[in-house]
Amino acid sequence: MTAAKAGKHPAACDPSGVPARRRAGAHTGVVEFFERDPSGRFVPDQVLKVLQRAGVLADDPRIAETIAYLKRARPAGSSVTVEEFTAGTQRNSGIIERAARGELAVPDFPALVADVRRIHREVRADVRGAVADYIPQLARVEADRFAISVCTVDGQRFSIGDAGVRFCLQSVSKTVNYCLTLEEHGPDTVHRHVGREPSGQGFNELTFNKAGLPHNPMINAGAIMSCALIQQGLDAADRFDFVADAWRRLAGGRAVGFNNSVYLSERTTADRNFALGYSMRERGAFPPGTDLLDTLDFYFQCCSIELTARHLAIAAASLANAGVCPLTGDRVFSAGTVRHCLSLMSSCGMYDFSGEFAFTIGLPAKSGVSGALMLVVPQLMGIAVWSPRLDAQGNSVRGIEVCRRLVDCYNVHTYDLLTGLGPGTGKRDPRLRRDQSRIEGIVGLCFAASQGDLDEIRRLAACHVPLDAADYDGRTALHLAAAEGHMDVAAFLLCKGVDPRPVDRWGHTPLDDANRSGHRGLAELLANAVEASAAG
Ligand code: GLN
């Protein structure tokens, strides 16, 4: 079977619903992907449907011109000429084409949406844990709030639940503060003041490493150190704006909030953070010129920055995208900075649950006592979960549960690449088009069988490609091996238990093919196998 034939099979259709003949070939212009009426005009609204299905939402800056054009254009549902439409959407043609071709990071975005909806529904029932109560502002948050938001590295977005409600970042702010220190000073200088080992202790434990430094930047002591390192020369207001601006850019240019009462409360109930600060000062851990009280104040302000899950997911996607915001193309951090940050999120981001999280979820993440959780799937997507009930370690109970379920259905754990997508794993690859791996496996198998490439067939078998799968014409690997006279391939397939008598669309079995092509020995082998299977 050829790839072209695979393309004819309905299962090979792109999830966008765009017929294969329109997807194939070189750059043809946006309109080539859409249906036209007999007079050559077409309804521009169909473009929006394709974008929406792919997760490219109407407020995406990359389709701003198209949206403006559609608003200006005649009533919804009416048709325009190709020239008019091309002129109106030219600046957005790149993203429209990629969405129509099914070439965005998660090609089958509707499947991801369905899974996130299901996970939200299932996990909502979980009411374990308790809201943080060390300050009244957190204790008063509605415990049942629950949002999940995803954003891919191509800016495909989906949110469910309380995704438009703001919450304070708390410890999630530690990620960006660390990135800012790296950008300003480089890792060598930064790590003269803070370690990079997990502490194995609670996030605010009064403990330091052997060098008398905070264990890492993802716990309180280390994050206070980050605050000491960020833009020391600026006054307090400008330092805060500097951090808030980084969050704004990571979140696609949307302004971030600040919860003043959380800040005031944090400041008045901060004995432990003061103790950490004084202890570090006593050890000489801070850079010269550090004003401890200003630094602590700055730390409380960073914890009090507010975002919605919708925007935190975009920020997480910017990290997944090596520091470039997928919606704006703005490079906020260098790839090297993000790499360091994700490394420490992987080993230290989930408090003293970090080892267990790395084992079961296998992805960089950071949680905060507000119930926020930011999860990064490098080169694929960012996910934000917000649910305020916390477990004993201070992590969002539902947040962890959402991560668990995502990793149950997708091969996104870092080391899933070792186990593949075998049937035993029950996992799918969100990077593939619907059925893409199955189709590619079958095409590869049939091709290898026709070429007599037994090594490749063994490899595909090890990757769980079904050896008796048939192509669009009902041709199996055994048919092709028989027709081409590849005895060793046929023997291997038979000993793996494939059906010796599959019938193609013309009514032919492998035995017919072997006889027709004059491969006598092979015909005998097949006849014996047919007989044995009839007897057995
Ligand atoms: N403001 C909190 C503190 O410093 C943040 C800690 C957290 O989210 N784990 O204690």
Coordinates of C-alpha atoms and ligand atoms in Angstrom, one line a residue:
M1 CA 0.0 0.0 0.0
T2 CA 1.2 3.5 -0.6
A3 CA 0.8 6.6 1.5
A4 CA -1.5 8.0 -1.1
K5 CA -3.8 5.1 -0.6
A6 CA -3.7 5.6 3.1
G7 CA -4.8 9.1 2.5
K8 CA -8.0 7.9 0.8
H9 CA -9.1 6.0 3.9
P10 CA -11.6 8.0 5.9
A11 CA -9.5 7.4 9.1
A12 CA -6.6 9.3 7.5
C13 CA -8.6 12.5 7.4
D14 CA -7.2 15.4 9.3
P15 CA -9.1 16.3 12.5
S16 CA -9.8 19.7 11.1
G17 CA -12.1 18.0 8.6
V18 CA -10.2 19.5 5.6
P19 CA -10.0 16.9 2.8
A20 CA -6.6 15.4 2.2
R21 CA -6.4 16.7 -1.4
R22 CA -6.5 20.2 0.0
R23 CA -3.9 19.6 2.6
A24 CA -1.4 18.1 0.3
G25 CA 1.0 20.1 -1.8
A26 CA 2.9 23.4 -1.5
H27 CA 1.8 26.8 -0.2
T28 CA -1.5 27.5 -2.1
G29 CA -3.0 30.4 -0.1
V30 CA -5.5 30.4 2.6
V31 CA -8.6 30.1 0.4
E32 CA -7.5 26.8 -1.1
F33 CA -8.3 25.1 2.2
F34 CA -12.0 26.0 2.2
E35 CA -15.2 25.1 0.3
R36 CA -16.4 27.5 -2.4
D37 CA -19.8 27.8 -4.0
P38 CA -20.2 27.1 -7.7
S39 CA -19.6 30.7 -8.5
G40 CA -16.2 30.6 -6.8
R41 CA -17.3 32.7 -3.8
F42 CA -17.0 31.4 -0.3
V43 CA -18.4 32.0 3.2
P44 CA -15.6 33.5 5.4
D45 CA -17.2 32.3 8.7
Q46 CA -16.0 28.8 7.9
V47 CA -12.5 30.0 8.6
L48 CA -13.5 31.0 12.2
K49 CA -14.9 27.5 12.7
V50 CA -11.7 25.9 11.7
L51 CA -9.7 28.2 13.9
Q52 CA -12.0 27.6 16.9
R53 CA -11.9 23.9 16.4
A54 CA -8.1 24.0 16.4
G55 CA -8.2 26.1 19.7
V56 CA -7.2 29.4 18.1
L57 CA -9.6 31.7 19.9
A58 CA -11.2 35.0 18.8
D59 CA -9.1 37.1 21.1
D60 CA -5.8 35.7 19.8
P61 CA -3.6 38.6 18.5
R62 CA -2.5 36.4 15.6
I63 CA -5.9 36.5 14.0
A64 CA -6.8 40.1 15.0
E65 CA -6.9 41.3 11.3
T66 CA -9.1 38.4 10.3
I67 CA -11.5 39.1 13.1
A68 CA -11.6 42.8 12.3
Y69 CA -12.2 41.9 8.6
L70 CA -15.1 39.6 9.5
K71 CA -16.6 42.3 11.6
R72 CA -16.3 44.8 8.8
A73 CA -17.6 42.3 6.2
R74 CA -21.2 41.9 5.4
P75 CA -23.6 40.0 7.7
A76 CA -22.4 36.7 9.1
G77 CA -23.0 33.8 6.7
S78 CA -22.8 35.8 3.5
S79 CA -20.2 35.0 0.8
V80 CA -17.3 37.1 -0.5
T81 CA -14.9 36.8 -3.4
V82 CA -11.6 35.0 -3.0
E83 CA -9.7 38.2 -3.7
E84 CA -11.6 40.1 -1.0
F85 CA -11.0 37.5 1.5
T86 CA -7.4 37.0 0.7
A87 CA -6.8 40.7 1.0
G88 CA -8.6 40.8 4.4
T89 CA -6.7 37.9 6.0
Q90 CA -3.3 38.1 4.4
R91 CA -1.5 39.0 7.6
N92 CA -2.9 36.0 9.4
S93 CA -2.6 33.5 6.7
G94 CA 0.2 31.5 8.4
I95 CA -1.8 30.5 11.5
I96 CA -5.0 29.9 9.4
E97 CA -3.2 27.6 7.1
R98 CA -1.5 25.7 9.8
A99 CA -4.8 25.3 11.6
A100 CA -6.5 24.1 8.4
R101 CA -3.7 21.7 7.7
G102 CA -3.9 20.2 11.2
E103 CA -0.3 21.2 11.7
L104 CA -0.5 22.9 15.1
A105 CA 1.2 21.4 18.2
V106 CA -1.9 19.3 19.2
P107 CA -3.4 18.4 15.8
D108 CA -6.5 16.7 17.3
F109 CA -7.3 19.5 19.6
P110 CA -11.0 18.5 20.0
A111 CA -9.8 15.2 21.6
L112 CA -7.7 17.1 24.1
V113 CA -10.7 19.4 24.9
A114 CA -12.9 16.3 25.5
D115 CA -10.3 14.8 27.8
V116 CA -9.9 18.0 29.8
R117 CA -13.7 18.3 30.1
R118 CA -13.9 14.7 31.4
I119 CA -11.0 15.2 33.8
H120 CA -12.6 18.4 35.2
R121 CA -15.9 16.6 35.6
E122 CA -14.3 13.6 37.4
V123 CA -11.9 15.5 39.6
R124 CA -14.6 18.1 40.7
A125 CA -16.1 15.4 42.9
D126 CA -12.8 15.3 45.0
V127 CA -13.3 17.4 48.1
R128 CA -10.3 16.2 50.1
G129 CA -7.9 18.7 51.6
A130 CA -8.4 22.1 53.2
V131 CA -7.9 25.7 52.1
A132 CA -4.8 27.5 53.4
D133 CA -5.7 29.4 56.5
Y134 CA -2.5 31.1 57.7
I135 CA -4.0 34.4 56.4
P136 CA -7.7 35.3 56.4
Q137 CA -7.6 36.3 52.7
L138 CA -6.7 32.7 51.7
A139 CA -9.0 31.2 54.3
R140 CA -12.0 33.1 52.8
V141 CA -11.5 31.9 49.2
E142 CA -14.3 29.6 48.1
A143 CA -13.0 26.1 48.6
D144 CA -14.8 24.6 45.7
R145 CA -13.3 26.9 43.0
F146 CA -11.9 24.8 40.2
A147 CA -10.3 25.8 36.9
I148 CA -8.3 23.9 34.3
S149 CA -6.7 25.8 31.4
V150 CA -4.4 24.6 28.7
C151 CA -2.4 26.5 26.1
T152 CA -0.2 24.7 23.5
V153 CA 3.1 26.0 22.2
D154 CA 1.1 27.0 19.1
G155 CA -1.3 29.0 21.2
Q156 CA -4.2 26.6 21.0
R157 CA -6.3 27.2 24.1
F158 CA -9.1 25.7 26.2
S159 CA -10.3 26.5 29.6
I160 CA -13.0 25.1 31.9
G161 CA -14.5 26.0 35.2
D162 CA -13.4 29.2 37.1
A163 CA -10.7 30.0 34.6
G164 CA -11.6 33.7 34.5
V165 CA -11.3 34.2 38.3
R166 CA -8.1 35.7 39.7
F167 CA -6.0 34.0 42.4
C168 CA -2.7 35.0 43.9
L169 CA 0.4 33.2 42.6
Q170 CA 2.0 32.6 46.0
S171 CA 4.9 30.1 45.4
V172 CA 4.2 29.9 41.7
S173 CA 5.8 33.4 41.5
K174 CA 9.2 31.7 42.5
T175 CA 9.6 30.4 39.0
V176 CA 9.6 33.7 37.2
N177 CA 11.7 35.4 40.0
Y178 CA 14.3 32.7 39.5
C179 CA 14.3 33.2 35.7
L180 CA 14.8 36.9 36.2
T181 CA 17.8 36.4 38.4
L182 CA 19.3 34.1 35.7
E183 CA 18.7 36.6 33.0
E184 CA 20.3 39.4 35.0
H185 CA 23.3 37.6 36.5
G186 CA 23.8 34.3 34.8
P187 CA 23.6 30.9 36.6
D188 CA 27.1 31.0 38.1
T189 CA 26.5 34.2 40.1
V190 CA 23.0 33.2 41.1
H191 CA 24.1 29.9 42.4
R192 CA 26.7 31.5 44.5
H193 CA 23.7 32.6 46.6
V194 CA 21.3 29.7 46.3
G195 CA 21.7 25.9 45.8
R196 CA 19.9 23.7 43.3
E197 CA 19.2 20.5 45.3
P198 CA 15.8 19.5 46.6
S199 CA 15.5 20.2 50.4
G200 CA 13.3 17.2 51.2
Q201 CA 11.7 19.6 53.7
G202 CA 8.6 21.8 53.9
F203 CA 8.7 24.9 51.7
N204 CA 9.2 27.3 54.7
E205 CA 11.5 25.1 56.8
L206 CA 14.2 26.9 58.7
T207 CA 17.0 24.9 57.0
F208 CA 20.0 25.6 54.8
N209 CA 22.5 23.6 52.8
K210 CA 26.0 22.8 53.9
A211 CA 27.3 26.0 52.4
G212 CA 24.7 27.9 54.5
L213 CA 22.7 28.8 51.4
P214 CA 19.0 28.2 50.7
H215 CA 18.6 24.7 49.2
N216 CA 17.0 25.9 45.9
P217 CA 15.0 28.9 44.5
M218 CA 11.6 27.1 44.6
I219 CA 11.3 27.2 48.4
N220 CA 10.8 30.3 50.5
A221 CA 14.4 30.9 51.5
G222 CA 15.6 30.6 47.9
A223 CA 12.8 32.8 46.6
I224 CA 13.7 35.5 49.2
M225 CA 17.2 35.2 47.8
S226 CA 15.9 35.6 44.2
C227 CA 14.2 38.8 45.4
A228 CA 17.5 40.1 46.7
L229 CA 19.1 39.5 43.3
I230 CA 16.5 41.1 41.1
Q231 CA 17.3 44.7 39.9
Q232 CA 18.9 45.8 43.2
G233 CA 19.5 49.3 41.7
L234 CA 15.8 50.1 41.1
D235 CA 13.4 51.5 43.7
A236 CA 10.7 49.3 45.2
A237 CA 7.9 50.3 42.8
D238 CA 10.1 49.8 39.7
R239 CA 11.3 46.4 41.0
F240 CA 7.7 45.3 41.4
D241 CA 6.8 46.6 37.9
F242 CA 9.7 44.7 36.5
V243 CA 8.4 41.4 37.8
A244 CA 4.8 42.1 37.0
D245 CA 5.9 43.0 33.5
A246 CA 7.6 39.6 33.0
W247 CA 4.3 37.9 34.0
R248 CA 2.4 40.1 31.7
R249 CA 4.6 39.3 28.8
L250 CA 4.6 35.6 29.6
A251 CA 0.8 35.6 29.8
G252 CA 0.3 37.0 26.3
G253 CA 0.4 40.7 27.2
R254 CA -2.6 40.6 29.5
A255 CA -2.2 42.9 32.6
V256 CA -1.7 41.0 35.8
G257 CA -3.4 41.9 39.1
F258 CA -2.1 42.5 42.6
N259 CA -4.0 41.6 45.8
N260 CA -3.1 44.3 48.3
S261 CA -4.9 42.6 51.2
V262 CA -3.0 39.4 50.6
Y263 CA 0.2 41.4 50.6
L264 CA -0.6 43.2 53.8
S265 CA -1.6 39.9 55.5
E266 CA 1.5 38.1 54.3
R267 CA 3.6 40.9 55.7
T268 CA 2.0 40.8 59.2
T269 CA 2.1 37.0 59.5
A270 CA 5.6 36.4 58.2
D271 CA 7.6 35.4 61.3
R272 CA 9.0 32.4 59.5
N273 CA 10.0 34.4 56.4
F274 CA 11.6 37.0 58.6
A275 CA 13.4 34.2 60.5
L276 CA 14.7 32.8 57.1
G277 CA 15.8 36.3 56.0
Y278 CA 17.7 37.1 59.3
S279 CA 19.3 33.7 59.3
M280 CA 20.5 34.1 55.8
R281 CA 21.9 37.6 56.6
E282 CA 23.7 36.2 59.6
R283 CA 25.3 33.6 57.3
G284 CA 26.4 36.3 54.9
A285 CA 24.4 34.6 52.1
F286 CA 22.9 37.7 50.5
P287 CA 24.6 39.8 47.8
P288 CA 26.3 43.0 49.0
G289 CA 23.9 45.9 49.3
T290 CA 20.9 43.8 50.2
D291 CA 18.3 45.6 52.3
L292 CA 16.6 42.7 54.2
L293 CA 13.3 44.4 54.9
D294 CA 12.9 45.7 51.4
T295 CA 13.7 42.3 50.1
L296 CA 11.1 40.6 52.2
D297 CA 8.5 43.2 51.2
F298 CA 9.3 42.5 47.6
Y299 CA 8.9 38.8 48.2
F300 CA 5.5 39.3 49.7
Q301 CA 4.5 41.5 46.8
C302 CA 5.5 38.8 44.3
C303 CA 3.5 36.2 46.1
S304 CA 0.5 38.6 45.9
I305 CA 0.5 39.0 42.1
E306 CA -2.8 37.7 40.7
L307 CA -3.5 35.9 37.5
T308 CA -6.4 33.8 36.1
A309 CA -5.9 30.1 35.2
R310 CA -6.4 31.2 31.6
H311 CA -3.4 33.5 31.8
L312 CA -1.3 31.2 33.9
A313 CA -1.7 28.5 31.2
I314 CA -0.3 31.0 28.6
A315 CA 2.6 31.7 30.9
A316 CA 3.2 28.0 31.3
A317 CA 3.0 27.6 27.6
S318 CA 5.7 30.3 27.2
L319 CA 8.0 28.2 29.4
A320 CA 7.1 25.1 27.3
N321 CA 8.0 27.1 24.3
A322 CA 11.5 27.9 25.5
G323 CA 10.7 31.4 26.7
V324 CA 8.7 32.7 23.8
C325 CA 5.0 33.6 24.3
P326 CA 3.1 31.5 21.7
L327 CA 0.4 34.2 21.2
T328 CA 2.7 37.3 20.8
G329 CA 6.0 35.8 19.7
D330 CA 7.6 37.8 22.4
R331 CA 10.8 36.3 23.7
V332 CA 10.6 36.9 27.5
F333 CA 13.4 34.6 28.6
S334 CA 16.3 32.9 26.8
A335 CA 15.9 29.1 26.2
G336 CA 18.9 28.5 28.6
T337 CA 17.1 30.3 31.4
V338 CA 13.9 28.3 30.9
R339 CA 15.9 25.1 30.8
H340 CA 17.4 25.9 34.2
C341 CA 14.0 26.8 35.6
L342 CA 12.3 23.7 34.3
S343 CA 15.1 21.6 35.7
L344 CA 14.5 23.0 39.2
M345 CA 10.7 22.8 38.8
S346 CA 11.2 19.1 38.0
S347 CA 13.2 18.4 41.1
C348 CA 11.9 21.0 43.6
G349 CA 8.7 22.5 42.3
M350 CA 6.2 20.6 44.4
Y351 CA 7.5 21.1 47.9
D352 CA 8.4 17.9 49.7
F353 CA 6.2 15.9 47.2
S354 CA 8.7 16.8 44.4
G355 CA 10.3 13.3 44.2
E356 CA 7.0 11.5 44.1
F357 CA 5.7 14.0 41.5
A358 CA 8.8 13.5 39.3
F359 CA 8.3 9.7 39.6
T360 CA 4.5 9.6 38.8
I361 CA 4.0 12.7 36.6
G362 CA 7.5 13.2 35.3
L363 CA 7.0 16.9 34.3
P364 CA 8.2 20.2 35.6
A365 CA 5.6 21.9 37.8
K366 CA 5.2 24.5 40.5
S367 CA 2.4 24.9 43.0
G368 CA 1.4 27.6 45.4
V369 CA -0.6 27.7 48.7
S370 CA -3.4 29.5 46.9
G371 CA -4.1 26.2 45.2
A372 CA -2.5 27.2 41.9
L373 CA -0.5 24.7 40.0
M374 CA 1.5 25.3 36.8
L375 CA 2.5 22.3 34.7
V376 CA 4.8 22.4 31.7
V377 CA 5.0 19.9 29.0
P378 CA 8.1 21.0 27.1
Q379 CA 7.6 21.8 23.5
L380 CA 3.9 20.9 23.7
M381 CA 1.8 22.9 26.2
G382 CA 1.3 24.6 29.5
I383 CA -1.4 23.7 31.9
A384 CA -2.8 25.7 34.8
V385 CA -5.0 24.2 37.5
W386 CA -6.5 26.2 40.3
S387 CA -8.3 24.5 43.2
P388 CA -7.7 25.9 46.7
R389 CA -8.0 22.7 48.8
L390 CA -4.5 21.6 49.7
D391 CA -3.0 18.4 50.9
A392 CA -0.6 17.9 53.8
Q393 CA 2.4 19.2 51.7
G394 CA 0.6 22.3 50.6
N395 CA -0.2 21.2 47.0
S396 CA -3.6 21.5 45.5
V397 CA -5.4 18.1 45.9
R398 CA -7.3 18.5 42.6
G399 CA -4.3 20.0 40.9
I400 CA -2.2 16.8 41.5
E401 CA -5.2 14.7 40.5
V402 CA -5.5 16.5 37.2
C403 CA -1.8 16.0 36.5
R404 CA -2.2 12.3 37.3
R405 CA -5.1 11.8 34.9
L406 CA -3.4 13.7 32.1
V407 CA -0.4 11.5 32.4
D408 CA -2.7 8.5 32.5
C409 CA -4.1 9.3 29.1
Y410 CA -1.2 10.9 27.3
N411 CA 2.4 9.9 26.8
V412 CA 3.7 13.2 28.3
H413 CA 5.7 11.8 31.3
T414 CA 9.4 12.5 30.3
Y415 CA 10.2 8.8 30.3
D416 CA 7.1 7.7 28.4
L417 CA 9.4 7.9 25.4
L418 CA 11.0 4.7 26.6
T419 CA 7.7 2.8 26.8
G420 CA 6.1 4.0 23.6
L421 CA 2.4 3.8 22.9
G422 CA 1.9 0.1 23.3
P423 CA -1.6 -1.2 24.0
G424 CA -0.6 -2.0 27.6
T425 CA 0.0 1.7 28.3
G426 CA -3.5 2.9 27.3
K427 CA -1.8 6.2 26.3
R428 CA -2.1 8.4 23.3
D429 CA 0.3 10.9 21.8
P430 CA -1.3 14.3 21.6
R431 CA 1.3 15.4 19.1
L432 CA -0.1 13.1 16.4
R433 CA -3.1 13.5 14.2
R434 CA -6.0 11.2 15.0
D435 CA -4.9 7.6 14.2
Q436 CA -1.6 8.9 12.7
S437 CA 0.6 6.5 14.5
R438 CA -1.6 3.5 13.7
I439 CA -1.8 4.5 10.0
E440 CA 1.9 5.1 9.8
G441 CA 2.6 1.8 11.5
I442 CA 0.4 -0.1 9.0
V443 CA 1.8 1.7 6.0
G444 CA 5.3 0.9 7.2
L445 CA 4.5 -2.7 7.9
C446 CA 3.0 -3.2 4.4
F447 CA 5.9 -1.5 2.8
A448 CA 8.5 -3.5 4.7
A449 CA 6.6 -6.7 3.9
S450 CA 6.7 -5.9 0.2
Q451 CA 10.4 -5.1 0.4
G452 CA 11.2 -8.2 2.4
D453 CA 12.6 -6.1 5.2
L454 CA 12.3 -8.5 8.1
D455 CA 14.3 -6.4 10.5
E456 CA 11.9 -3.5 10.1
I457 CA 8.9 -5.9 10.5
R458 CA 10.4 -7.1 13.8
R459 CA 10.9 -3.5 14.9
L460 CA 7.3 -2.6 14.1
A461 CA 6.1 -5.8 15.9
A462 CA 8.1 -4.7 19.0
C463 CA 6.3 -1.3 18.7
H464 CA 2.9 -3.1 18.9
V465 CA 1.9 -2.4 15.3
P466 CA -0.9 -5.0 14.6
L467 CA 0.7 -7.5 12.2
D468 CA -2.5 -8.6 10.6
A469 CA -3.8 -5.0 9.9
A470 CA -5.1 -4.5 6.4
D471 CA -4.9 -1.4 4.2
Y472 CA -7.8 0.3 2.4
D473 CA -7.8 -2.5 -0.2
G474 CA -7.8 -5.2 2.4
R475 CA -4.2 -6.0 1.6
T476 CA -2.1 -7.3 4.6
A477 CA 1.6 -7.7 5.2
L478 CA 1.1 -11.4 4.5
H479 CA -0.5 -10.7 1.1
L480 CA 2.5 -8.5 0.1
A481 CA 5.1 -10.9 1.3
A482 CA 3.4 -13.7 -0.6
A483 CA 3.1 -11.7 -3.8
E484 CA 6.7 -10.6 -3.7
G485 CA 8.0 -14.0 -2.6
H486 CA 9.5 -13.1 0.7
M487 CA 9.5 -16.5 2.5
D488 CA 11.2 -15.4 5.7
V489 CA 8.7 -12.5 6.2
A490 CA 5.7 -14.8 5.6
A491 CA 7.2 -17.4 8.0
F492 CA 7.8 -14.7 10.7
L493 CA 4.2 -13.3 10.3
L494 CA 2.7 -16.8 10.5
C495 CA 4.7 -17.7 13.5
K496 CA 3.5 -14.5 15.2
G497 CA 0.0 -15.9 14.7
V498 CA -1.4 -13.7 11.9
D499 CA -4.5 -15.1 10.1
P500 CA -3.1 -17.2 7.2
R501 CA -6.3 -16.6 5.1
P502 CA -7.2 -12.9 5.0
V503 CA -9.2 -11.8 1.9
D504 CA -8.5 -8.6 0.1
R505 CA -11.1 -6.5 -1.7
W506 CA -10.7 -8.5 -4.9
G507 CA -11.4 -11.7 -3.0
H508 CA -7.7 -12.9 -3.0
T509 CA -5.8 -14.6 -0.1
P510 CA -2.0 -14.6 0.3
L511 CA -2.0 -18.2 -1.1
D512 CA -3.7 -16.9 -4.3
D513 CA -1.0 -14.3 -4.5
A514 CA 1.9 -16.7 -4.0
N515 CA 0.4 -19.1 -6.6
R516 CA -0.2 -16.3 -9.1
S517 CA 3.4 -15.1 -8.8
G518 CA 4.8 -18.6 -9.0
H519 CA 6.3 -18.7 -5.5
R520 CA 6.0 -22.4 -4.9
G521 CA 7.7 -22.9 -1.6
L522 CA 5.8 -20.0 -0.2
A523 CA 2.5 -21.3 -1.5
E524 CA 3.3 -24.6 0.2
L525 CA 4.1 -22.8 3.5
L526 CA 0.8 -20.9 3.3
A527 CA -1.3 -24.0 2.3
N528 CA 0.1 -25.8 5.4
A529 CA -0.7 -22.8 7.6
V530 CA -4.2 -22.6 6.2
E531 CA -4.7 -26.3 6.8
A532 CA -3.3 -26.2 10.3
S533 CA -5.6 -23.3 11.2
A534 CA -8.6 -25.1 9.8
A535 CA -7.7 -28.2 11.8
G536 CA -7.0 -26.2 15.0
Ligands
GLN1 N1 3.4 33.5 50.9 C1 3.7 32.2 51.2 C2 4.8 32.1 52.2 O1 5.8 32.8 51.9 C3 4.0 31.4 49.9 C4 4.3 30.0 50.2 C5 3.7 29.1 49.2 O2 2.9 29.3 48.3 N2 4.1 27.9 49.4 O3 4.8 31.4 53.2

